[in-house]
Coordinates of C-alpha atoms in Angstrom, one line a residue:
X25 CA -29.8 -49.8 9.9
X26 CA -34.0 -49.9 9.2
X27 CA -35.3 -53.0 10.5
X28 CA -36.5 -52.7 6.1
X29 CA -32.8 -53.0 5.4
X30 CA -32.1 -55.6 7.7
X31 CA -35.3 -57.7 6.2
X32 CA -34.0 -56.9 2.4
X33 CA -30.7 -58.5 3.8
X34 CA -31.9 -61.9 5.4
X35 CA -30.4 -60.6 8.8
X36 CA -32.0 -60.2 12.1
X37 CA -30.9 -57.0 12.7
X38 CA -29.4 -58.8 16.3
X39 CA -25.8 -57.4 17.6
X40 CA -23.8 -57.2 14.3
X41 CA -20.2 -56.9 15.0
X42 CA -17.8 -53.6 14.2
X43 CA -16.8 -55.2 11.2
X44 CA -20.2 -56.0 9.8
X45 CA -20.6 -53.7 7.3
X46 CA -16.9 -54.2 5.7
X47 CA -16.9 -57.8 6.5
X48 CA -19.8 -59.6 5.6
X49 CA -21.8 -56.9 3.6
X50 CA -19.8 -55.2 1.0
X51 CA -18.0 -57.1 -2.1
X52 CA -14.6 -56.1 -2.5
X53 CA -15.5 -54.0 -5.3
X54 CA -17.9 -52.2 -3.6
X55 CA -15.6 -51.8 -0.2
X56 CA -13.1 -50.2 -2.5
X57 CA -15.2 -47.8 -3.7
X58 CA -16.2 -46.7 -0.2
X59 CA -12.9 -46.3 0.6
X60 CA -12.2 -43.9 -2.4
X61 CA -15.3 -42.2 -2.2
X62 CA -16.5 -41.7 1.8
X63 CA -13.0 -39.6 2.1
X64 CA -14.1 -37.2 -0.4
X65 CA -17.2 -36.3 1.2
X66 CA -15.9 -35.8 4.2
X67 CA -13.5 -33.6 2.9
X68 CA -16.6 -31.8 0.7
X69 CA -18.5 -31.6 4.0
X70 CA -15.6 -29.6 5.9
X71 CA -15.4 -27.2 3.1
X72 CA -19.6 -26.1 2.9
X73 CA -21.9 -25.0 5.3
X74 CA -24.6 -26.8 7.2
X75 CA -27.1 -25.7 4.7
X76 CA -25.2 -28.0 1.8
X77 CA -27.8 -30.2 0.4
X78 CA -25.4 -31.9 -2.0
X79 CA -26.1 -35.8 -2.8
X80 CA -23.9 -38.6 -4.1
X81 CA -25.1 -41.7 -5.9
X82 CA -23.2 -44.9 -5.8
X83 CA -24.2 -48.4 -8.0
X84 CA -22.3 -50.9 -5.9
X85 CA -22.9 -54.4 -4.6
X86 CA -24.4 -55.7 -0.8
X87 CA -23.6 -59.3 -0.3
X88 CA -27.3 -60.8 1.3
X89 CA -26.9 -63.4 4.3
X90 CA -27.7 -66.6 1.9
X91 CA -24.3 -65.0 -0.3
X92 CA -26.1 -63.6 -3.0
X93 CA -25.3 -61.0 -4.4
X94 CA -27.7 -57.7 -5.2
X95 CA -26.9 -54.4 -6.7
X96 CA -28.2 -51.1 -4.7
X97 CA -28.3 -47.5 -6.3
X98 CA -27.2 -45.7 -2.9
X99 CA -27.9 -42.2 -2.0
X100 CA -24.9 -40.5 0.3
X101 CA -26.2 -37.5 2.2
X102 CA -24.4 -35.4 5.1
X103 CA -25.6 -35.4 8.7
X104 CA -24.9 -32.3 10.3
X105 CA -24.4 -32.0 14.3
X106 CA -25.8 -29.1 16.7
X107 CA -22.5 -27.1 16.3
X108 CA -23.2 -27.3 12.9
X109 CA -19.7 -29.5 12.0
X110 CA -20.7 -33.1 9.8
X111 CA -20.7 -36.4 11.8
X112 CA -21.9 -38.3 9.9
X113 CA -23.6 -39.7 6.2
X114 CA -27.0 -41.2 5.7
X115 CA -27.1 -44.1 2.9
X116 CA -30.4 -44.9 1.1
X117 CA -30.0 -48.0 -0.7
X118 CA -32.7 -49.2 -3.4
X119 CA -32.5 -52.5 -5.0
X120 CA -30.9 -51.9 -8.5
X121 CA -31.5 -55.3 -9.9
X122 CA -34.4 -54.7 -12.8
X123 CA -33.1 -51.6 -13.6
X124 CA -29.0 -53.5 -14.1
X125 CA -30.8 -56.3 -16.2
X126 CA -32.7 -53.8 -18.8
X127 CA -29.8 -52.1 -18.9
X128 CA -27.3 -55.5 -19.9
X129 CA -30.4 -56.2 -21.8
X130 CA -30.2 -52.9 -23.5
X131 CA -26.6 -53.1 -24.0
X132 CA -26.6 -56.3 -25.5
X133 CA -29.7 -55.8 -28.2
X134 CA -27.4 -52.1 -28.7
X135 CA -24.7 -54.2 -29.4
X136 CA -26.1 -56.7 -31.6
X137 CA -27.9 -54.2 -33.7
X138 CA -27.1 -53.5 -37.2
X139 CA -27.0 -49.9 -36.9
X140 CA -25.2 -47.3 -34.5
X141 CA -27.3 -46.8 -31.3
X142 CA -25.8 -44.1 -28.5
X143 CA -27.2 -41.9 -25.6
X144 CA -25.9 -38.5 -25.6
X145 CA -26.7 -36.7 -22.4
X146 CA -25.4 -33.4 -22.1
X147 CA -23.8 -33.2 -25.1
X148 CA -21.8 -35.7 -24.4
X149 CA -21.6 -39.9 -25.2
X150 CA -22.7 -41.8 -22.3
X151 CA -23.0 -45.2 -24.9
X152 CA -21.8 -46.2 -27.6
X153 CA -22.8 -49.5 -29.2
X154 CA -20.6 -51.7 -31.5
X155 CA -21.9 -50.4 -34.8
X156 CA -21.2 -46.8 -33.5
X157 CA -17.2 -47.5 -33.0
X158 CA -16.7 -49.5 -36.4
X159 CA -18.5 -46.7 -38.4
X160 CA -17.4 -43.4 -36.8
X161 CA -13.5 -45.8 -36.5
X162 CA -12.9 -44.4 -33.2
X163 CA -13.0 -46.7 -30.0
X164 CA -15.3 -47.2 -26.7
X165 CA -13.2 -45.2 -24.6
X166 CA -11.9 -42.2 -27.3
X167 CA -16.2 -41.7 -27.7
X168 CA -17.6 -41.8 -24.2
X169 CA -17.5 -38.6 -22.8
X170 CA -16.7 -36.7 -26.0
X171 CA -18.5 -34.4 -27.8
X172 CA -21.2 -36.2 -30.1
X173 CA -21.3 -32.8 -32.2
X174 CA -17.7 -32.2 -32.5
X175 CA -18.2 -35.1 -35.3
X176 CA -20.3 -33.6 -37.2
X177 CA -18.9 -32.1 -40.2
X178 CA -18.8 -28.0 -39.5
X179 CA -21.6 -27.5 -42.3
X180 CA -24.1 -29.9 -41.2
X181 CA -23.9 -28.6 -37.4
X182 CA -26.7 -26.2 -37.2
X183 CA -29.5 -28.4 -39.1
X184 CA -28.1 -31.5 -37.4
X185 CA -28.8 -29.0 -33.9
X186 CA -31.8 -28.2 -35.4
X187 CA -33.6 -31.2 -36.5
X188 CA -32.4 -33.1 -33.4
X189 CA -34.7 -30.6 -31.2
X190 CA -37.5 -30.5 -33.5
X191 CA -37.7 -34.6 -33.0
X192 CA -36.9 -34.7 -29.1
X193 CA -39.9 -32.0 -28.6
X194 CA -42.0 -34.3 -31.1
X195 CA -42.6 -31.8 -33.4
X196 CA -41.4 -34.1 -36.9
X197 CA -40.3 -38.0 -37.0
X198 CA -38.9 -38.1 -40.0
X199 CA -35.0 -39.4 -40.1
X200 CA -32.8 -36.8 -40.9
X201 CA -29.4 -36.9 -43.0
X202 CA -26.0 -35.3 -42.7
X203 CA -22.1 -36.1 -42.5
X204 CA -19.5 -36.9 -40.1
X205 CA -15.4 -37.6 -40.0
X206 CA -14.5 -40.8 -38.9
X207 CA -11.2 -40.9 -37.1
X208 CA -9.1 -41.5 -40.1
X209 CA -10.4 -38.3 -41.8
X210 CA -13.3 -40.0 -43.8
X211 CA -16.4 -38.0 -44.5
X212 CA -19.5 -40.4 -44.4
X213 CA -23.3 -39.3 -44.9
X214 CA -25.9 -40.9 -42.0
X215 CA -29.6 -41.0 -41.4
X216 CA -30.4 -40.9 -37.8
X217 CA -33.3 -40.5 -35.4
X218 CA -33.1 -39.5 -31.7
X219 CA -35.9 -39.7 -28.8
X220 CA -35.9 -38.4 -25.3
X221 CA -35.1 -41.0 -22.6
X222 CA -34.2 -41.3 -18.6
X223 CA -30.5 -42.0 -18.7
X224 CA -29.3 -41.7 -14.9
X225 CA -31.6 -39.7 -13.4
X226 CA -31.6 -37.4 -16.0
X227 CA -32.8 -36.3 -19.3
X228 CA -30.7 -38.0 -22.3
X229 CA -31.2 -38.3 -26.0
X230 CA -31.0 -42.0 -27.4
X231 CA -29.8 -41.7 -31.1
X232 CA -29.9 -44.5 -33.6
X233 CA -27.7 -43.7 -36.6
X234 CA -27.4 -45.6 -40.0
X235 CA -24.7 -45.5 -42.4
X236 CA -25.8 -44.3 -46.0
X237 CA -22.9 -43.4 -47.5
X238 CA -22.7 -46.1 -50.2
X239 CA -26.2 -45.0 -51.0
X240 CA -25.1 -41.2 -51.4
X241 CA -22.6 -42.7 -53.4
X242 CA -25.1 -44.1 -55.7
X243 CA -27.8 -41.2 -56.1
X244 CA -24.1 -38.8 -56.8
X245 CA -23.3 -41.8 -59.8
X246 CA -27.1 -41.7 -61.2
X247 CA -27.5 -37.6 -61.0
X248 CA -24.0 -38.1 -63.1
X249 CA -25.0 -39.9 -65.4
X250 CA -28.9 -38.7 -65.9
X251 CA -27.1 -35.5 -66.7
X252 CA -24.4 -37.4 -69.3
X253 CA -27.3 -39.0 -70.4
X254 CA -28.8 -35.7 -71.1
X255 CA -25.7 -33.8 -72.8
X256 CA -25.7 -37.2 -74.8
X257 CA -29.4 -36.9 -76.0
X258 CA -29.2 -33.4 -76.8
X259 CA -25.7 -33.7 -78.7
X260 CA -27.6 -36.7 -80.8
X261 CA -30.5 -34.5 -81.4
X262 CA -28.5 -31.3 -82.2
X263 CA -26.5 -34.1 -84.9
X264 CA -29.8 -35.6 -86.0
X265 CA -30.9 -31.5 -86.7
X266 CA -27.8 -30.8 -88.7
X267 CA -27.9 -33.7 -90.6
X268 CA -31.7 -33.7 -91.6
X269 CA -30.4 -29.9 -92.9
X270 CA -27.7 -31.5 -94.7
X271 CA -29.7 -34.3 -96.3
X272 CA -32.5 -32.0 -97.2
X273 CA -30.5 -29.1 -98.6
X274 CA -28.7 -31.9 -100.9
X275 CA -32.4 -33.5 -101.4
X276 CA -33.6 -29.7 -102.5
X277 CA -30.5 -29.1 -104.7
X278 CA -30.6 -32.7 -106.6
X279 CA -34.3 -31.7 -107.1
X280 CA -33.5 -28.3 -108.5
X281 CA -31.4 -29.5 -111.0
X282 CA -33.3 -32.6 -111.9
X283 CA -36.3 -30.0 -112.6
X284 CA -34.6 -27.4 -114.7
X285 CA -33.4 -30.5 -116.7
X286 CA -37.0 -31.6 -117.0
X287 CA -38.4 -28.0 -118.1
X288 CA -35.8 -27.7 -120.6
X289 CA -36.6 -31.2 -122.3
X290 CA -40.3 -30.0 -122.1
X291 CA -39.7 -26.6 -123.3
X292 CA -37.6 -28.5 -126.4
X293 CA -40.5 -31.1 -126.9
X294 CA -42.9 -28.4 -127.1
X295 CA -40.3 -27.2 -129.9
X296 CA -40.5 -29.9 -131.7
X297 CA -44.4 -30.4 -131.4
X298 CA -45.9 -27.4 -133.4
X299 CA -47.7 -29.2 -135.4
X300 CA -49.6 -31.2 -132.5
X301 CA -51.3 -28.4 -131.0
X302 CA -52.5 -30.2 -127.7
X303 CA -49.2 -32.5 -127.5
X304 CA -47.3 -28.9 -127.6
X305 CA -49.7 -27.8 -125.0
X306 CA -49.3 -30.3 -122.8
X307 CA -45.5 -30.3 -123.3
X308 CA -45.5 -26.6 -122.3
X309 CA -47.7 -27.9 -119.4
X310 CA -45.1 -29.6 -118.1
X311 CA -42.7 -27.1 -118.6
X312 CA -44.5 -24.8 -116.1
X313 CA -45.1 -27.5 -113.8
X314 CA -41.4 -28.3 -113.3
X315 CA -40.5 -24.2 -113.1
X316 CA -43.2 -24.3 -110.0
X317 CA -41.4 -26.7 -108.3
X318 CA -38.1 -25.8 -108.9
X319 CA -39.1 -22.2 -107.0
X320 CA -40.8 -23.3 -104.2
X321 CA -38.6 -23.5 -101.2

């Protein structure tokens, strides 16, 4: 043990008993996770050759002299002896405690959040938050570890692929839309927006996802009826045309007949007026007029 680790421990460092390490240091959680784990990398380091530079990271919990308790990301590696056999593992332990409370902090503004927030890394769902699980219907444990394109509707997988790049290399920011099944065979539309992120020592894509599907809903219901309202208009003006023919053919016919009777009581007036000279003149005047009229279309 570094005289740094015994500082970061309140101990001297003076004589610690056998049992030190499983007695006083470790909380139960974290001695039962040495007890799964240590065996397996023995077991690893029996099968591989010297030259195995294979690592193991454990989050567990060292108990300090004062009993508190601090959490430690530690790093497992093999020692290897002259004959080239493991005897041992070297543990590099680094205070875990601000990188713990952003990540409750993290999970509990995910969690409180209005909208789905996950981290995909690898493909695969690392986190899921609360508004994730009642939205897609599926829970906590049928998501982590699944998939995240496997819900993605079979037609939407190539642009949801392809957008998704495009905004982790930073080449567009703008939200993109497509469609998912929820567990109970549901299709539903959502926008969503990704960014690259450090998720356990490694790359990872944090997604934020909001449900749009009532708004779909509403855009499909006003495209249905701006195009009702369309047929509608055009019906009324195609009736409006037909009847304006109607009225005007019956106007024209009235007319017509109204006219020859007024050229034929002319015509007889002027008759009747041969011995008024300009009164039959005028009378056949009239006449004309009302045969003029009566052709014109």
């Amino acid at each position: 043990v570094t005289a740094s680790a015994w500082r970061f421990l309140g101990y001297s460092g003076e004589g610690p008993d056998p049992d030190w390490w499983t007695g006083k240091l470790l909380t139960p959680e974290s001695l039962l996770l040495c007890q799964e784990v240590f065996p397996d990398i023995l077991k690893y380091a029996r099968r591989q050759a010297r030259e195995s530079s294979r690592s193991w990271t454990l989050e567990m919990d060292l108990i300090r002299r004062n009993g508190t308790t601090v959490p430690v990301e530690t790093t497992v590696s093999l020692m290897y002896g002259h004959d080239g056999n493991a005897c041992g593992m070297v543990c590099v332990a680094r205070d875990n405690s601000q990188p713990r409370r952003e990540q409750e902090l993290f999970r509990t503004l995910a969690d409180n959040s209005p909208i789905g927030v996950y981290i995909v890394q690898n493909g695969r769902f690392r986190f899921v938050n609360y508004q994730l699980q009642e939205c897609m219907k599926y829970t906590q444990s049928e998501l982590i570890g699944a998939e995240a394109i496997g819900f993605v509707l079979p037609e939407d997988r190539d642009r949801v692929r392809q957008k998704a790049r495009g905004m982790l290399k930073g080449e567009h920011s703008e939200p993109y839309e497509f469609r998912f099944v929820c567990k109970d065979g549901e299709t539903r539309w959502v926008m969503e927006m990704v960014s690259s992120i450090l998720h356990n020592n490694g790359r990872a894509a944090l997604g934020t996802l909001m449900d749009i599907t009532e708004r779909k809903r509403s855009e499909e219901e006003l495209r249905r009826s701006e195009s009702q309202l369309r047929l509608l208009t055009q019906r009324m003006l195609e009736i409006q045309e037909t009847e304006r023919g109607r009225f005007a053919r019956d106007l024209h016919d009235q007319l017509g007949q109204d006219l020859v009777f007024l050229k034929m009581q002319a015509q007889s007036l002027a008759k009747s007026l041969a011995d008024e000279p300009q009164l039959q003149e005028k009378a056949v005047e009239i006449a004309n007029v009302a045969d003029r009229l009566k052709s014109t279309p």
